Amino acid sequence: MTMKRKHVGCLLVMVMGWAQLEAEVDPRERTFVAPVRIVWQSSEPDKRSGVKGVDSLLAAKHGQVPEWSWDKVADGCALENDGKSSGILLDFGRELHGGVRIGFGTGTRRSRLRIRFGESVAEAMSEIGEKGATNDHAVRDDVVEAPVFGSLEFGQTGFRFVRLDLVTPGRVVLQSVRAVSLMRPMKRIGSFRCSDERLNAIFETAVRSVHLCCQDRLWDGIKRDRLVWMGDTHPETMAILAVFGAADVLPDSLDYMAATTPADKWMNTMPTYTLWWIRNLAEWYRFTGDRAFLMRYGDYLEKTFDFVLTGFDTNGCWTVDTFLDWPTRHNKVAETAGTKALALIAARETAFLAGELGRDVLARKTEGMAHRLERLHPDPAGEKSAAALLALSGLREPKEMLATTLGRNGCEGAATFYGY
């Protein structure tokens, strides 16, 4: 083959690859959300730099420029900078995932607008580096060029508040500012109601939080890592099954993790997260009875469990460095104890799946591993995540774990992951 043909072949592969990527349909719905209040606006005693007509942003808008009529392209919220930036802070009423779409009327060309997103007022008003505010994972603070007589869409993060500042000398007119919400449509089938209205509100907040994490895959958070962390997805999986039922985001995420992790590698580079994948697969199958989905993973599950076995010696001692939870990261005794308990749970789940798949060899392997682990008496070493897993696995008595560890000092020492 000539060099030219090689190049053509490579180009065809690239084009075909891109075609496959472009064919993937975004499962999310895109909706516009109007601001519900003006939280703050800058003001200057000499009126040279400031904000005028800010309340116009709360009127009903359709997002087109001009917003009203052709003779009103200069109408709207004017930000003026005569040596000092001017700005506003908008509240969209609830936590959202997405960005913001701004319609501009007349103004100074090449003006620069600073856009800051925040889940709280304090965050939207903060600087990068202040009290943990960052642009890691999802950009929440940036400066963009503002068009004249046009629109701009920016952002992909979690937020409720948006601050806009004109940071270059001149004037811009904002005719509309609307949030762009991206959400998977998911029908609720489960509910909770009690006599305590605050508890009801907490439940609704929790439901919205987990729904916001159901993006193209099941993320651990809409603003932080925005990744499929297979351990963190277990409490999310249980919440989604309870509230939304057999939502597509769950098998999509299981598929993604298996597709990106060979059976002889640890998921998310952590042994425990491979164990959590097994448990999530079992939870999905137990809830749905989706045998066709499970059958796809017969070979992969068997190879994965063989790799899990390499982490233990003949005495059932865990030999691979692992991660359990952040509060236990400094305590190797607790991490090892918790990992043994999680491995026992995963072995039992694999045995259950092996029985459903009719894989007798895999079933015998899981039973052998479970028997070795059941002879152990691990020490949680004062850590709640380890104590919880020991209780759930049956390696220690739940009442004992409650009295010595779990029942002490409220939720101190428990991260949200193992808080479930």
XYZ file of C-alpha atoms in Angstrom, residues 7-417:
411
model
C -3.545 8.270 4.597
C -6.856 7.730 2.810
C -7.474 4.595 4.890
C -6.768 6.463 8.119
C -9.062 9.272 7.026
C -11.884 6.817 6.284
C -11.486 5.240 9.737
C -11.579 8.676 11.366
C -14.658 9.703 9.380
C -16.456 6.455 10.215
C -15.518 6.872 13.886
C -16.870 10.410 13.972
C -20.038 9.279 12.219
C -20.642 6.743 14.983
C -20.073 9.354 17.656
C -22.367 11.877 15.986
C -25.139 9.274 15.732
C -25.410 9.043 19.534
C -28.602 10.824 20.576
C -28.573 13.054 23.631
C -31.220 11.623 26.010
C -31.748 14.939 27.777
C -34.456 17.548 27.306
C -33.475 21.164 26.832
C -35.715 23.794 28.425
C -35.440 27.498 29.203
C -35.899 28.819 32.740
C -36.539 32.483 33.507
C -34.986 34.278 36.492
C -37.326 34.789 39.438
C -35.579 37.686 41.217
C -32.720 40.147 41.110
C -30.561 39.359 44.144
C -28.001 42.139 43.723
C -26.892 44.913 41.388
C -23.868 47.167 41.529
C -24.272 50.898 42.042
C -21.939 53.878 41.867
C -22.545 57.228 43.581
C -21.402 59.174 40.521
C -23.630 57.062 38.196
C -20.826 56.740 35.661
C -20.752 52.962 36.051
C -23.841 51.068 37.006
C -26.982 49.191 36.029
C -30.200 50.530 34.554
C -33.486 48.750 33.819
C -32.592 45.517 35.600
C -36.240 44.644 36.352
C -36.839 44.218 32.617
C -35.060 40.858 32.869
C -37.927 39.482 34.983
C -40.540 40.149 32.292
C -41.722 37.312 30.041
C -39.192 36.703 27.256
C -38.940 34.543 24.161
C -35.167 34.822 23.782
C -35.115 36.391 20.332
C -33.264 39.609 19.497
C -34.852 42.098 19.256
C -36.949 41.008 22.203
C -39.804 43.464 21.691
C -39.737 45.348 18.375
C -37.163 46.648 15.947
C -37.240 50.173 17.352
C -36.411 48.907 20.870
C -33.052 47.193 20.387
C -31.566 49.635 22.900
C -34.143 48.709 25.582
C -33.486 46.247 28.362
C -31.004 45.987 31.224
C -28.030 48.248 30.523
C -24.647 47.509 32.114
C -22.320 50.494 31.942
C -18.598 50.596 32.655
C -16.851 53.947 32.799
C -13.721 52.774 34.521
C -15.301 50.293 36.922
C -17.213 47.117 36.181
C -20.948 46.884 36.796
C -22.927 43.728 37.417
C -26.076 41.908 38.467
C -26.878 38.650 40.257
C -29.887 36.602 39.113
C -31.734 33.852 40.955
C -33.362 31.097 38.849
C -35.315 29.703 41.781
C -33.959 26.153 41.960
C -30.889 24.056 41.299
C -30.324 23.478 37.571
C -27.876 21.730 35.287
C -26.854 23.498 32.103
C -25.861 27.045 31.288
C -27.228 30.471 30.454
C -28.476 32.066 27.207
C -28.172 35.841 26.946
C -29.829 38.036 24.324
C -27.969 41.316 23.613
C -29.339 44.502 22.108
C -27.142 47.449 21.223
C -23.817 48.068 22.896
C -20.094 48.650 22.597
C -18.454 46.207 20.223
C -15.932 43.691 21.591
C -17.224 44.167 25.136
C -16.226 41.480 27.625
C -18.734 39.965 30.022
C -17.733 37.967 33.092
C -20.137 35.087 33.855
C -20.151 33.387 37.250
C -22.363 30.453 38.243
C -23.119 29.505 41.824
C -25.150 26.980 43.748
C -25.344 29.664 46.421
C -25.218 33.465 46.416
C -21.838 33.324 48.158
C -20.366 31.076 45.478
C -21.672 33.221 42.613
C -20.069 36.278 44.254
C -16.741 34.547 44.964
C -13.367 34.581 43.243
C -11.547 31.474 42.031
C -9.614 30.044 44.980
C -11.889 31.611 47.575
C -13.225 28.998 50.025
C -12.752 26.175 47.550
C -14.256 27.909 44.488
C -12.654 26.421 41.361
C -13.100 25.928 37.638
C -12.182 22.251 37.975
C -14.458 19.709 36.266
C -17.017 22.331 35.159
C -16.176 25.963 34.370
C -18.194 28.264 36.632
C -16.269 31.545 36.187
C -15.093 32.905 32.832
C -14.944 36.048 30.675
C -16.512 35.966 27.202
C -16.983 38.413 24.350
C -20.492 39.859 24.204
C -22.070 40.102 20.742
C -23.980 43.179 19.622
C -27.520 42.523 18.489
C -27.200 38.762 18.962
C -27.243 35.978 21.534
C -24.669 34.012 23.487
C -24.956 30.658 25.227
C -22.399 29.632 27.817
C -21.892 27.094 30.567
C -22.376 23.466 31.500
C -22.475 23.159 35.254
C -24.713 22.963 38.300
C -26.120 26.262 39.537
C -29.029 28.313 40.802
C -27.504 31.808 40.666
C -25.718 33.645 37.839
C -23.680 36.827 38.170
C -22.952 38.949 35.075
C -20.351 41.759 35.062
C -19.313 44.121 32.257
C -15.535 44.198 32.771
C -14.497 46.377 29.803
C -15.285 50.090 29.313
C -18.481 50.747 27.415
C -22.106 49.676 27.510
C -24.083 46.514 26.775
C -27.835 45.982 26.800
C -29.177 42.650 28.034
C -32.579 42.042 26.489
C -33.009 38.601 28.015
C -31.169 36.215 30.334
C -32.515 32.681 30.584
C -31.057 29.520 32.064
C -30.756 26.535 29.740
C -31.689 23.409 31.682
C -30.504 19.975 30.487
C -32.343 17.070 32.136
C -33.256 13.467 31.350
C -37.031 13.058 31.302
C -37.730 10.517 34.058
C -41.184 9.633 35.345
C -41.522 9.298 39.098
C -43.134 6.083 40.302
C -42.109 6.248 43.975
C -43.017 8.854 46.570
C -42.625 9.725 50.225
C -44.871 11.761 52.491
C -45.050 12.225 56.266
C -46.341 14.704 58.848
C -43.000 16.564 59.040
C -42.903 19.128 56.231
C -39.188 19.718 56.616
C -38.523 16.017 56.112
C -40.774 16.099 53.046
C -38.746 19.020 51.691
C -35.482 17.149 52.368
C -36.808 14.167 50.426
C -37.786 16.354 47.448
C -34.358 17.998 47.480
C -32.718 14.570 47.503
C -34.853 13.407 44.571
C -33.970 16.485 42.544
C -30.293 16.102 43.422
C -30.118 12.548 42.118
C -32.207 13.435 39.045
C -29.779 16.245 38.226
C -26.974 13.659 38.221
C -28.743 11.616 35.513
C -27.063 13.240 32.542
C -25.573 11.311 29.596
C -24.512 8.791 32.273
C -25.042 8.640 36.028
C -22.621 11.183 37.461
C -21.478 11.480 41.052
C -22.299 15.202 40.951
C -23.443 17.851 38.479
C -20.574 20.238 39.203
C -17.717 18.301 40.761
C -16.245 15.236 39.037
C -19.245 14.660 36.715
C -17.997 11.092 36.236
C -19.315 7.555 36.550
C -17.696 6.558 39.849
C -19.001 3.020 40.232
C -18.913 3.037 44.035
C -20.658 6.374 44.433
C -23.358 5.274 42.009
C -24.647 2.580 44.400
C -26.628 4.937 46.676
C -27.770 6.771 43.536
C -28.819 3.465 41.947
C -30.918 2.550 44.982
C -32.540 6.003 45.073
C -33.298 5.950 41.333
C -34.817 2.461 41.479
C -37.017 3.540 44.392
C -38.199 6.821 42.865
C -37.891 6.440 39.088
C -37.794 2.671 38.623
C -35.879 1.033 35.771
C -34.411 4.241 34.331
C -32.186 3.825 31.255
C -29.382 5.804 32.873
C -28.552 2.818 35.109
C -27.827 0.171 32.442
C -26.225 2.902 30.314
C -23.757 3.538 33.139
C -23.090 -0.147 33.789
C -22.444 -0.590 30.052
C -20.104 2.398 29.961
C -18.004 1.180 32.867
C -17.689 -2.342 31.451
C -16.889 -1.019 27.963
C -14.081 1.161 29.305
C -12.636 -1.390 31.762
C -11.102 -4.706 30.646
C -12.036 -7.599 32.928
C -8.436 -7.781 34.216
C -8.361 -4.141 35.330
C -9.936 -2.403 38.321
C -12.870 -0.114 37.593
C -12.033 3.533 38.211
C -8.554 2.066 39.038
C -9.867 0.864 42.438
C -10.576 -2.760 43.449
C -13.542 -1.784 45.596
C -15.226 -0.066 42.656
C -15.149 -3.310 40.688
C -16.904 -4.905 43.678
C -19.469 -2.116 43.580
C -20.083 -2.725 39.854
C -20.974 -6.321 40.659
C -23.365 -5.163 43.360
C -24.958 -2.539 41.097
C -25.462 -5.162 38.389
C -27.180 -7.423 40.929
C -29.366 -4.569 42.211
C -30.466 -3.764 38.636
C -31.274 -7.370 37.828
C -33.030 -7.988 41.145
C -35.298 -4.984 40.532
C -35.974 -5.448 36.826
C -35.564 -9.160 36.098
C -33.916 -8.029 32.843
C -32.452 -11.387 31.878
C -31.403 -10.289 28.398
C -29.228 -7.546 29.897
C -27.687 -9.932 32.426
C -26.940 -12.567 29.779
C -24.752 -10.060 27.933
C -22.409 -9.985 30.918
C -22.015 -13.699 31.643
C -18.466 -13.988 30.286
C -17.421 -10.551 31.501
C -18.706 -11.246 35.026
C -16.829 -14.541 35.193
C -13.554 -13.000 34.029
C -14.024 -10.030 36.361
C -14.576 -12.302 39.359
C -11.447 -14.278 38.454
C -9.552 -11.005 38.599
C -11.131 -10.160 41.975
C -9.767 -13.466 43.303
C -6.230 -12.307 42.521
C -6.599 -9.682 45.240
C -6.728 -12.319 47.991
C -4.244 -14.866 49.264
C -5.181 -18.407 50.319
C -6.015 -17.220 53.850
C -8.513 -14.657 52.594
C -6.186 -11.732 53.281
C -6.557 -8.756 50.967
C -3.239 -8.073 49.259
C -3.993 -5.109 46.979
C -3.975 -1.454 47.998
C -7.526 -0.162 47.923
C -9.846 2.748 48.635
C -12.933 2.466 50.799
C -14.057 6.016 51.595
C -12.372 9.360 52.242
C -12.747 9.373 56.055
C -10.990 5.975 56.230
C -8.161 6.838 53.824
C -5.681 7.249 56.667
C -6.701 4.003 58.408
C -5.392 0.899 56.607
C -6.837 -1.511 59.177
C -10.333 -0.101 58.620
C -9.918 -0.020 54.829
C -8.856 -3.652 54.747
C -11.705 -4.701 57.051
C -14.292 -2.850 54.994
C -12.919 -4.218 51.727
C -13.165 -7.800 53.026
C -16.789 -7.188 53.988
C -17.566 -5.610 50.625
C -15.837 -8.518 48.874
C -18.028 -10.967 50.806
C -21.154 -9.044 49.756
C -19.935 -9.006 46.135
C -19.172 -12.742 46.257
C -22.716 -13.461 47.398
C -24.113 -11.193 44.695
C -21.972 -12.940 42.082
C -23.232 -16.308 43.341
C -26.792 -15.057 42.913
C -26.073 -13.888 39.357
C -24.179 -17.086 38.547
C -27.235 -19.086 39.581
C -29.447 -16.976 37.330
C -27.008 -17.461 34.452
C -26.603 -21.191 35.045
C -22.822 -20.850 35.460
C -21.971 -23.582 37.952
C -18.197 -23.105 37.816
C -18.557 -19.413 38.693
C -20.993 -20.282 41.480
C -18.483 -22.692 43.056
C -15.731 -20.062 42.897
C -17.902 -17.490 44.648
C -18.983 -19.934 47.327
C -15.364 -20.895 48.015
C -14.334 -17.258 48.366
C -17.328 -16.498 50.600
C -16.515 -19.433 52.904
C -12.932 -18.200 53.355
C -14.092 -14.658 54.111
C -16.828 -15.760 56.506
C -14.192 -17.221 58.842
C -12.669 -13.774 59.383
C -13.358 -11.361 62.252
C -12.128 -7.966 60.929
C -11.745 -4.890 63.111
C -13.442 -1.672 61.869
C -10.796 0.294 63.808
C -13.303 2.959 64.790
C -14.384 3.831 61.234
C -18.094 3.969 60.418
C -17.914 2.953 56.767
C -16.009 -0.212 57.677
C -18.352 -0.933 60.586
C -21.417 -0.535 58.361
C -20.095 -3.006 55.782
C -19.100 -5.494 58.487
C -22.627 -5.330 59.882
C -24.281 -5.639 56.461
C -22.085 -8.581 55.492
C -22.656 -10.425 58.760
C -18.959 -10.505 59.668
C -19.786 -8.578 62.853
C -23.008 -8.234 64.808
C -24.983 -5.102 63.850
C -25.789 -4.299 67.493
C -22.097 -4.521 68.352
C -21.148 -2.194 65.484
C -23.858 0.240 66.524
C -22.696 0.304 70.136
C -18.988 0.608 69.426
C -18.871 2.716 66.268
C -21.970 3.567 64.254
C -24.028 4.955 67.122
C -21.392 7.373 68.355
C -21.229 11.131 67.636
C -24.081 11.297 65.144
C -22.900 11.340 61.525
C -19.356 12.417 62.383
C -16.843 10.401 60.382
C -19.338 9.345 57.698
C -19.120 10.785 54.197
C -22.218 11.066 52.017
C -21.188 7.974 50.011
